[in-house]
Coordinates of C-alpha atoms in Angstrom, one line a residue:
X1 CA 17.3 1.7 35.6
X2 CA 18.4 -0.5 32.7
X3 CA 20.6 0.9 30.0
X4 CA 18.8 2.6 27.1
X5 CA 21.0 1.4 24.4
X6 CA 19.1 -0.7 22.2
X7 CA 19.0 -1.1 18.6
X8 CA 20.7 -4.0 16.8
X9 CA 23.2 -2.7 14.3
X10 CA 21.6 -1.7 11.0
X11 CA 22.8 -3.6 7.9
X12 CA 25.9 -2.1 6.3
X13 CA 24.1 -1.0 3.1
X14 CA 21.3 1.1 4.8
X15 CA 21.7 4.3 2.7
X16 CA 18.1 5.3 1.8
X17 CA 17.4 5.5 -1.9
X18 CA 16.0 8.4 -3.9
X19 CA 13.7 10.8 -2.2
X20 CA 14.6 9.7 1.3
X21 CA 18.3 10.3 0.6
X22 CA 17.6 13.8 -0.7
X23 CA 15.2 14.5 2.2
X24 CA 17.7 13.4 4.9
X25 CA 20.5 15.3 3.3
X26 CA 18.4 18.5 3.2
X27 CA 17.4 18.0 6.8
X28 CA 21.0 17.7 7.9
X29 CA 22.0 20.8 5.9
X30 CA 19.1 22.8 7.4
X31 CA 20.0 21.7 10.9
X32 CA 23.6 22.9 10.4
X33 CA 22.3 26.2 9.2
X34 CA 20.0 26.7 12.1
X35 CA 22.6 25.5 14.7
X36 CA 25.1 28.1 13.4
X37 CA 22.9 30.7 15.2
X38 CA 23.9 34.2 14.3
X39 CA 26.9 32.9 12.2
X40 CA 30.7 32.8 12.6
X41 CA 31.2 36.5 13.2
X42 CA 28.6 36.5 16.0
X43 CA 30.2 33.4 17.5
X44 CA 33.6 35.1 17.4
X45 CA 32.2 38.1 19.2
X46 CA 30.9 35.8 21.9
X47 CA 34.3 34.1 22.3
X48 CA 36.0 37.6 22.4
X49 CA 34.0 38.2 25.6
X50 CA 35.5 35.0 27.0
X51 CA 32.1 33.4 26.7
X52 CA 31.0 30.1 25.1
X53 CA 28.1 29.8 22.6
X54 CA 24.9 28.2 23.8
X55 CA 25.6 24.8 22.2
X56 CA 29.2 24.9 23.5
X57 CA 27.9 25.4 27.0
X58 CA 25.4 22.5 26.7
X59 CA 28.1 20.2 25.3
X60 CA 30.3 20.9 28.4
X61 CA 27.3 20.7 30.8
X62 CA 26.0 17.2 30.0
X63 CA 27.6 13.9 30.9
X64 CA 30.5 13.0 28.6
X65 CA 29.4 10.6 25.8
X66 CA 25.7 11.1 26.3
X67 CA 23.4 12.5 23.7
X68 CA 21.6 15.9 23.8
X69 CA 18.1 15.5 22.5
X70 CA 17.5 18.9 21.1
X71 CA 13.9 20.0 20.9
X72 CA 12.3 22.7 18.7
X73 CA 15.5 23.1 16.6
X74 CA 13.4 24.7 13.8
X75 CA 11.6 27.2 15.9
X76 CA 11.2 30.4 13.9
X77 CA 12.3 28.7 10.6
X78 CA 11.8 31.3 7.8
X79 CA 10.0 33.6 10.2
X80 CA 10.9 37.3 10.9
X81 CA 13.0 37.5 7.7
X82 CA 12.3 41.2 7.5
X83 CA 14.5 41.7 10.6
X84 CA 17.2 39.1 9.7
X85 CA 15.5 36.0 11.1
X86 CA 15.6 34.3 14.4
X87 CA 17.4 30.9 14.0
X88 CA 16.1 28.3 16.4
X89 CA 14.1 31.0 18.1
X90 CA 17.2 32.5 19.5
X91 CA 17.4 29.8 22.2
X92 CA 18.5 26.2 22.4
X93 CA 16.3 23.7 24.3
X94 CA 16.4 20.0 24.9
X95 CA 17.0 17.1 27.3
X96 CA 20.5 16.1 28.3
X97 CA 21.9 13.8 31.1
X98 CA 23.6 15.7 34.0
X99 CA 25.0 13.6 36.8
X100 CA 23.2 10.5 35.5
X101 CA 19.7 12.1 35.3
X102 CA 17.7 13.7 32.5
X103 CA 17.4 17.5 32.7
X104 CA 15.6 20.0 30.6
X105 CA 18.2 22.6 29.4
X106 CA 17.2 26.1 28.2
X107 CA 20.0 28.2 26.9
X108 CA 19.8 31.7 25.3
X109 CA 21.7 32.0 22.1
X110 CA 23.4 35.4 22.4
X111 CA 24.7 35.2 18.8
X112 CA 21.1 35.8 17.7
X113 CA 20.0 39.4 18.4
X114 CA 21.9 39.3 21.7
X115 CA 19.6 36.5 22.9
X116 CA 16.5 38.8 22.7
X117 CA 13.1 37.2 23.1
X118 CA 11.0 37.1 19.9
X119 CA 7.4 35.9 20.1
X120 CA 8.5 32.4 19.1
X121 CA 11.3 32.5 21.7
X122 CA 8.8 32.9 24.5
X123 CA 6.6 30.2 23.1
X124 CA 9.6 27.8 22.8
X125 CA 10.7 28.4 26.4
X126 CA 7.2 27.9 27.6
X127 CA 6.9 24.6 25.7
X128 CA 10.2 23.4 27.2
X129 CA 9.0 24.4 30.7
X130 CA 5.7 22.6 30.0
X131 CA 7.5 19.4 29.0
X132 CA 9.6 19.7 32.2
X133 CA 6.5 20.3 34.3
X134 CA 4.5 17.4 32.9
X135 CA 7.4 15.0 33.2
X136 CA 8.9 16.4 36.5
X137 CA 12.2 17.1 34.8
X138 CA 14.6 19.3 36.6
X139 CA 15.6 22.4 34.6
X140 CA 18.8 24.3 33.9
X141 CA 18.6 27.8 32.4
X142 CA 21.7 29.2 30.9
X143 CA 20.8 32.9 30.7
X144 CA 22.4 35.3 28.2
X145 CA 19.7 37.5 26.9
X146 CA 19.0 41.2 26.2
X147 CA 15.4 40.7 27.1
X148 CA 12.3 41.3 25.0
X149 CA 12.8 42.3 21.3
X150 CA 11.1 45.7 21.7
X151 CA 9.9 46.2 18.1
X152 CA 7.6 43.2 18.7
X153 CA 6.8 43.8 22.3
X154 CA 3.0 43.7 21.6
X155 CA 3.3 40.1 20.4
X156 CA 5.5 39.0 23.3
X157 CA 4.3 40.6 26.4
X158 CA 0.6 40.5 27.3
X159 CA -1.2 37.2 26.4
X160 CA -1.7 34.0 28.3
X161 CA 1.0 32.1 26.5
X162 CA 3.4 35.0 26.1
X163 CA 6.5 36.1 28.1
X164 CA 4.8 36.3 31.5
X165 CA 3.9 32.6 31.3
X166 CA 7.6 31.8 31.7
X167 CA 7.6 33.1 35.2
X168 CA 4.3 31.6 36.0
X169 CA 5.7 28.2 35.1
X170 CA 8.9 29.0 37.1
X171 CA 6.7 29.3 40.2
X172 CA 4.5 26.3 39.4
X173 CA 7.5 24.0 39.0
X174 CA 9.0 25.3 42.2
X175 CA 5.8 24.6 44.1
X176 CA 5.8 21.0 42.8
X177 CA 9.4 20.5 44.0
X178 CA 10.9 20.3 40.5
X179 CA 14.5 21.6 40.8
X180 CA 15.5 24.7 38.7
X181 CA 19.1 26.0 38.5
X182 CA 19.9 29.2 36.6
X183 CA 23.3 30.5 35.6
X184 CA 23.6 34.1 34.3
X185 CA 26.4 34.0 31.8
X186 CA 26.0 37.3 30.1
X187 CA 23.1 39.8 30.0
X188 CA 19.9 39.4 32.0
X189 CA 17.8 42.4 31.6
X190 CA 14.3 43.8 32.4
X191 CA 11.4 41.3 32.9
X192 CA 13.7 38.5 32.0
X193 CA 15.6 39.1 35.2
X194 CA 12.7 37.3 37.1
X195 CA 13.4 34.0 35.4
X196 CA 16.7 33.1 37.1
X197 CA 15.8 34.8 40.4
X198 CA 12.7 32.6 40.6
X199 CA 14.8 29.5 40.4
X200 CA 16.0 27.5 43.4
X201 CA 19.7 28.2 42.8
X202 CA 21.3 31.2 41.0
X203 CA 24.8 31.3 39.7
X204 CA 26.4 34.3 38.0
X205 CA 29.7 34.8 36.2
X206 CA 31.9 37.8 36.5
X207 CA 31.3 40.4 33.8
X208 CA 27.6 39.5 33.5
X209 CA 24.8 41.9 34.3
X210 CA 21.5 41.4 36.1
X211 CA 19.1 44.4 36.4
X212 CA 15.5 45.4 35.7
X213 CA 16.8 48.5 33.8
X214 CA 20.3 48.9 32.4
X215 CA 22.5 52.0 32.9
X216 CA 21.1 53.9 29.9
X217 CA 17.5 53.3 30.9
X218 CA 18.2 54.3 34.5
X219 CA 19.7 57.6 33.3
X220 CA 16.8 58.3 31.1
X221 CA 14.2 57.3 33.7
X222 CA 15.5 58.9 36.9
X223 CA 18.7 60.8 35.8
X224 CA 21.0 58.6 37.8
X225 CA 24.4 57.8 36.3
X226 CA 25.7 54.4 37.3
X227 CA 28.0 51.8 35.7
X228 CA 26.9 48.3 34.8
X229 CA 29.0 46.6 37.6
X230 CA 27.6 48.8 40.4
X231 CA 24.1 48.6 39.1
X232 CA 23.9 44.8 38.5
X233 CA 27.3 43.1 38.4
X234 CA 28.1 39.7 39.9
X235 CA 30.1 41.3 42.8
X236 CA 27.2 43.6 43.8
X237 CA 24.6 40.8 43.6
X238 CA 26.8 38.3 45.5
X239 CA 27.9 40.6 48.3
X240 CA 25.4 43.5 48.6
X241 CA 22.0 42.6 47.2
X242 CA 22.4 38.9 48.1
X243 CA 20.6 37.9 44.9
X244 CA 23.2 35.5 43.7
X245 CA 24.0 32.2 45.5
X246 CA 27.3 31.4 43.7
X247 CA 29.6 33.8 41.9
X248 CA 31.9 32.2 39.4
X249 CA 34.8 33.6 37.3
X250 CA 33.8 32.3 33.9
X251 CA 31.6 29.9 32.0
X252 CA 33.6 26.8 32.7
X253 CA 33.4 27.4 36.5
X254 CA 29.7 28.1 36.3
X255 CA 29.0 24.9 34.4
X256 CA 31.2 22.9 36.8
X257 CA 29.1 24.3 39.7
X258 CA 25.9 23.3 38.0
X259 CA 27.1 19.7 37.5
X260 CA 28.3 19.5 41.1
X261 CA 25.0 20.7 42.5
X262 CA 22.9 18.5 40.1
X263 CA 24.8 15.5 41.4
X264 CA 23.6 16.2 45.0
X265 CA 19.9 16.5 44.2
X266 CA 17.7 13.7 45.4
X267 CA 16.1 11.4 42.9
X268 CA 12.3 11.2 43.2
X269 CA 10.1 8.1 42.6
X270 CA 9.6 6.8 39.1
X271 CA 6.3 6.6 37.3
X272 CA 4.3 3.4 37.9
X273 CA 4.9 2.2 34.4
X274 CA 8.6 2.6 34.8
X275 CA 8.7 0.3 37.8
X276 CA 7.7 -2.5 35.3
X277 CA 10.7 -1.9 33.1
X278 CA 12.6 -5.0 32.1
X279 CA 16.0 -5.6 30.5
X280 CA 16.2 -4.1 27.0
X281 CA 16.0 -6.5 24.1
X282 CA 17.2 -5.1 20.8
X283 CA 14.7 -4.5 18.0
X284 CA 15.1 -6.4 14.7
X285 CA 17.5 -4.5 12.4
X286 CA 15.5 -2.7 9.7
X287 CA 16.0 0.4 7.6
X288 CA 12.7 2.2 8.1
X289 CA 13.2 4.3 5.0
X290 CA 12.9 1.0 3.0
X291 CA 9.6 0.2 4.6
X292 CA 7.9 3.6 4.6
X293 CA 7.9 5.6 1.3
X294 CA 8.7 9.3 1.5
X295 CA 5.8 10.6 -0.5
X296 CA 3.0 8.6 1.0
X297 CA 2.2 6.8 -2.2
X298 CA 3.7 3.5 -1.1
X299 CA 1.4 1.2 0.9
X300 CA 3.0 -0.6 3.9
X301 CA 1.9 -2.7 6.8
X302 CA 2.3 -0.6 9.9
X303 CA 2.8 -3.8 11.9
X304 CA 6.2 -4.1 10.3
X305 CA 7.0 -0.6 11.5
X306 CA 5.9 -1.4 15.0
X307 CA 7.9 -4.6 15.2
X308 CA 11.0 -2.7 14.0
X309 CA 10.6 -0.3 17.0
X310 CA 9.8 -2.7 19.8
X311 CA 12.0 -5.0 21.9
X312 CA 12.6 -8.3 20.2
X313 CA 9.9 -7.4 17.6
X314 CA 7.3 -8.8 20.0
X315 CA 3.9 -7.1 19.6
X316 CA 0.6 -8.2 21.2
X317 CA -2.0 -6.9 18.8
X318 CA -5.5 -6.0 20.2
X319 CA -8.5 -7.1 18.1
X320 CA -6.3 -7.7 15.0
X321 CA -9.1 -8.6 12.6
X322 CA -11.6 -5.8 13.7
X323 CA -11.4 -2.1 12.7
X324 CA -8.2 -2.9 10.7
X325 CA -7.4 0.6 9.6
X326 CA -6.1 1.3 13.1
X327 CA -3.6 -1.2 14.6
X328 CA -3.5 -1.3 18.4
X329 CA -1.6 -3.4 20.8
X330 CA 1.0 -3.7 23.6
X331 CA 4.8 -4.1 23.4
X332 CA 8.0 -3.1 25.2
X333 CA 10.3 -0.3 24.0
X334 CA 13.6 0.0 25.8
X335 CA 12.2 -2.3 28.4
X336 CA 9.2 0.0 29.1
X337 CA 5.7 -1.3 28.6
X338 CA 3.9 0.7 25.9
X339 CA 0.6 0.7 23.9
X340 CA 0.6 1.5 20.2
X341 CA -2.2 3.2 18.2
X342 CA -1.1 3.3 14.6
X343 CA -2.7 4.0 11.2
X344 CA -2.6 1.0 8.9
X345 CA -1.5 1.9 5.4
X346 CA -2.5 -1.2 3.4
X347 CA -5.7 -1.7 1.4
X348 CA -8.1 -3.8 3.4
X349 CA -10.8 -6.1 2.3
X350 CA -13.5 -5.8 5.0
X351 CA -16.2 -8.3 5.7
X352 CA -19.6 -6.8 6.1
X353 CA -22.5 -7.8 8.4
X354 CA -25.0 -10.1 6.8
X355 CA -28.2 -8.4 5.7
X356 CA -26.6 -6.0 3.4
X357 CA -27.2 -5.7 -0.4
X358 CA -27.7 -9.1 -2.0
X359 CA -24.5 -10.8 -2.8
X360 CA -22.4 -8.0 -1.2
X361 CA -20.4 -9.2 1.8
X362 CA -17.1 -7.3 1.5
X363 CA -15.9 -3.8 0.8
X364 CA -12.5 -2.2 0.2
X365 CA -11.2 0.1 3.0
X366 CA -8.4 2.6 2.3
X367 CA -5.3 2.7 4.5
X368 CA -4.8 5.8 6.5
X369 CA -8.6 6.5 6.8
X370 CA -10.4 6.0 10.2
X371 CA -13.7 4.1 9.8
X372 CA -16.3 3.7 12.5
X373 CA -15.2 0.3 13.7
X374 CA -11.5 1.3 13.9
X375 CA -12.5 4.4 15.9
X376 CA -14.4 2.1 18.3
X377 CA -11.5 -0.2 18.7
X378 CA -8.9 2.5 19.3
X379 CA -11.2 4.2 21.9
X380 CA -11.6 1.0 23.8
X381 CA -7.9 0.2 23.6
X382 CA -7.0 3.7 25.0
X383 CA -9.3 2.9 28.0
X384 CA -7.4 -0.4 28.4
X385 CA -4.0 1.3 28.4
X386 CA -5.2 3.8 31.0
X387 CA -6.6 1.0 33.1
X388 CA -3.2 -0.8 32.9
X389 CA -1.2 2.5 33.4
X390 CA 0.7 2.0 30.2
X391 CA 2.0 4.9 28.1
X392 CA 0.6 5.3 24.6
X393 CA 2.6 5.8 21.4
X394 CA 0.7 7.1 18.4
X395 CA 2.1 6.4 14.9
X396 CA 0.3 8.9 12.8
X397 CA 0.0 8.6 9.1
X398 CA -3.7 9.6 8.7
X399 CA -5.8 11.0 5.9
X400 CA -8.8 11.6 8.1
X401 CA -12.2 10.1 9.0
X402 CA -14.2 8.3 6.3
X403 CA -16.9 10.4 4.7
X404 CA -20.0 9.6 2.6
X405 CA -23.5 8.3 3.0
X406 CA -22.6 4.9 4.3
X407 CA -20.1 6.2 6.8
X408 CA -22.5 8.9 8.1
X409 CA -25.3 6.3 8.5
X410 CA -22.8 4.1 10.4
X411 CA -22.4 6.9 12.9
X412 CA -18.8 8.1 12.0
X413 CA -19.3 11.4 13.8
X414 CA -20.5 9.8 17.0
X415 CA -17.8 7.1 16.9
X416 CA -15.1 9.6 16.0
X417 CA -16.2 11.8 19.0
X418 CA -15.7 8.8 21.3
X419 CA -12.2 8.3 20.1
X420 CA -11.4 12.0 20.5
X421 CA -12.9 11.9 24.0
X422 CA -10.7 9.0 24.9
X423 CA -7.5 10.7 23.6
X424 CA -8.4 13.9 25.3
X425 CA -9.0 12.4 28.8
X426 CA -6.2 9.8 28.7
X427 CA -3.9 10.3 31.7
X428 CA -1.0 8.0 30.9
X429 CA 2.0 9.6 29.0
X430 CA 1.3 10.0 25.3
X431 CA 3.9 10.3 22.6
X432 CA 3.1 11.0 19.0
X433 CA 5.3 10.3 16.0
X434 CA 4.0 11.7 12.6
X435 CA 5.4 9.5 9.9
X436 CA 3.4 10.7 7.0
X437 CA 0.1 12.6 6.6
X438 CA -1.5 14.3 9.6
X439 CA -4.7 15.7 8.0
X440 CA -7.8 17.3 9.4
X441 CA -9.7 15.6 12.3
X442 CA -7.3 12.6 11.9
X443 CA -4.7 14.8 13.5
X444 CA -7.0 15.1 16.6
X445 CA -7.8 11.4 16.8
X446 CA -4.1 10.6 16.5
X447 CA -3.1 12.8 19.4
X448 CA -2.0 16.0 17.6
X449 CA -0.5 18.9 19.5
X450 CA -3.8 20.1 20.8
X451 CA -4.2 16.9 22.8
X452 CA -1.2 17.4 25.1
X453 CA 1.3 14.8 24.0
X454 CA 4.3 14.7 26.3
X455 CA 6.4 14.7 23.1
X456 CA 5.4 15.0 19.4
X457 CA 8.0 14.1 16.8
X458 CA 7.8 14.2 13.0
X459 CA 9.7 12.5 10.2
X460 CA 10.9 14.6 7.3
X461 CA 8.1 12.9 5.3
X462 CA 5.4 14.4 7.6
X463 CA 2.6 16.5 6.1
X464 CA 0.6 18.7 8.4
X465 CA -2.6 20.4 7.2
X466 CA -6.4 20.4 7.2
X467 CA -6.4 18.4 3.9
X468 CA -4.0 17.0 1.4
X469 CA -2.3 19.4 -1.1
X470 CA -4.1 18.6 -4.3
X471 CA -7.6 18.6 -2.7
X472 CA -6.8 21.9 -0.8
X473 CA -5.3 23.6 -3.9
X474 CA -8.5 22.7 -6.0
X475 CA -10.7 24.0 -3.2
X476 CA -8.8 27.2 -2.7
X477 CA -8.7 27.8 -6.5
X478 CA -12.5 27.3 -6.7
X479 CA -12.9 30.0 -4.0
X480 CA -10.6 32.4 -5.9
X481 CA -12.4 31.7 -9.2
X482 CA -15.8 32.4 -7.7
X483 CA -14.4 35.8 -6.3
X484 CA -13.0 36.7 -9.8
X485 CA -16.3 35.8 -11.5
X486 CA -18.3 37.9 -9.0
X487 CA -15.9 40.8 -9.9
X488 CA -16.7 40.3 -13.6
X489 CA -13.4 38.7 -14.6
X490 CA -13.3 35.3 -16.4
X491 CA -9.7 34.0 -16.4
X492 CA -8.4 32.1 -19.4
X493 CA -6.7 28.7 -19.3
X494 CA -3.2 30.2 -18.9
X495 CA -4.3 32.3 -16.0
X496 CA -6.1 29.4 -14.4
X497 CA -2.9 27.3 -14.5
X498 CA -0.9 30.1 -13.0
X499 CA -3.4 30.6 -10.2
X500 CA -3.4 26.9 -9.5
X501 CA 0.4 26.7 -9.4
X502 CA 0.6 29.6 -7.0
X503 CA -2.0 28.2 -4.7
X504 CA -0.4 24.7 -4.8
X505 CA 3.1 26.1 -4.2
X506 CA 1.9 28.0 -1.1
X507 CA 0.0 25.1 0.3
X508 CA 2.9 22.7 -0.3
X509 CA 5.2 25.0 1.6
X510 CA 2.8 24.9 4.5
X511 CA 2.6 21.1 4.3
X512 CA 6.4 20.9 5.0
X513 CA 7.2 19.7 8.5
X514 CA 9.6 22.6 8.9
X515 CA 6.6 24.9 8.6
X516 CA 5.0 23.0 11.5
X517 CA 8.2 22.8 13.5
X518 CA 8.8 26.6 13.0
X519 CA 5.5 27.2 14.8
X520 CA 6.1 24.5 17.5
X521 CA 3.3 22.2 16.2
X522 CA 5.9 19.5 16.5
X523 CA 8.7 19.3 19.1
X524 CA 11.4 18.0 16.7
X525 CA 11.9 16.6 13.2
X526 CA 13.8 13.3 13.5
X527 CA 15.3 10.8 11.1
X528 CA 13.2 7.6 10.8
X529 CA 16.1 5.3 11.9
X530 CA 16.5 7.4 15.1
X531 CA 12.9 6.8 16.1
X532 CA 13.5 4.0 18.5
X533 CA 16.3 5.6 20.4
X534 CA 14.4 8.9 20.6
X535 CA 11.3 7.1 21.8
X536 CA 13.2 5.3 24.5
X537 CA 14.8 8.5 25.8
X538 CA 11.4 10.2 25.7
X539 CA 10.0 7.4 27.8
X540 CA 12.9 7.8 30.2
X541 CA 11.9 11.5 30.6
X542 CA 8.2 10.6 31.1
X543 CA 9.3 8.1 33.8
X544 CA 10.5 10.9 36.0
X545 CA 6.9 11.9 36.9
X546 CA 5.4 9.4 39.5
X547 CA 1.9 11.0 39.5
X548 CA -0.9 9.5 37.5
X549 CA -4.2 11.3 37.7
X550 CA -7.6 9.5 38.0
X551 CA -8.9 8.5 34.6
X552 CA -12.4 9.9 33.7
X553 CA -14.0 10.3 30.3
X554 CA -17.2 12.1 31.1
X555 CA -20.1 11.6 28.7
X556 CA -18.9 8.8 26.5
X557 CA -20.7 8.1 23.1
X558 CA -21.9 4.6 22.6

């Protein structure tokens, strides 16, 4: 496999101006806050037990000098504040290189509520496992958890995508031959005990505990008095129960054992597209924050963004003068062949068919809007990419589909449905990067979370909602006013302004990408200038799955 390093050095004066500088500084500060977990005192308590924190363990586990691509850093952001919060969902997940191969790593953060599972924790682990399953990534679980957070057990335990799904995915990955190694490096209690035991290999450190019920619960349930070591200590599981494969004295030894075992595992076949990888050619150096404005008001040619991401700036555009509000075409990224589907953000002067109104042969099309012809083009291109077995990268900065009489008469619903069908049934790896707006049905057409992207990233400028803030605020305000009038209350201008400001502030908070990331609608918020490197490593992860399903689209609108 060719090296993944790949971007030509950025110009020395690449500090982004104004809004971008503020946004990136805030992102870095928020990341530091989240990655502190339960804070310095909780970290100190972990060290006093002769244990490392979750991120310290990961840093020692991965190959020296290689990046750890953390995923879902903002899980749980500003959620559960009435119980003290749950930074990063109480667990750290991401992809790191171990013995030269990408592995998914899932590490409980014992500094956050003793590593207990909140509702978002279960969903985060399930998403990490799903990424591993879809990409055939081997998995390491670093277990240090008190089990389910009991005050919220009804939100964690019973549903299809709740805690039980973790063990279901354990079993499904094992059946597909995807390696899973677990190391118990602290508590492993109750239902959570099944996760490591369902892995191929189980390591346990001295002083850790593995049991379905701890000493206190055993005494309460059956009256038996037993200490933690006798009930579920490493010695007992290694020599009596036979549950543990390797007993290690401490974290360092356990991590060394994982690395040694990982280096012995066979490497499977690569995906068909990865077998066409070529030597990496650096992309043209460009500060993407100078190209794409932070607030979405600045128009830009998305072709310039694409050429700044692809090897050598070489882009083979598909139907460049047709359906121009979506730009499609093939390129290489990190040596891998890829297809791009991207929202164009310039204002376009479109030629019309002859036979229209007398003298009218052009119209203005708004960037970021999907028109009927652009939907047709993108649907056809997605079929071509699947025929060629080439992964798809969606650059999403979309306002939605065009509305109005002309658009309806041109069949926008039918043509949009065709595009959604193509996206839904595509079988090649799909990666989405939200660079600006991701509104309404445009989110669906541009491979939003519901459409099974292998990875979905967002820039700090991303906005994620049914409609834009101003339009939504006015609509919601109208609904509130109608309700007040029905109740016999006619608000004055001052109250109207206050109501509008409240509605707008709430909606703006929900537009923030952290709100989406907190709920796992995106996998990670990334800096624009990190996009190419993250994209290459995401493609390297996708390359681990050699299986491509048969492509079928069912009933296809024409």
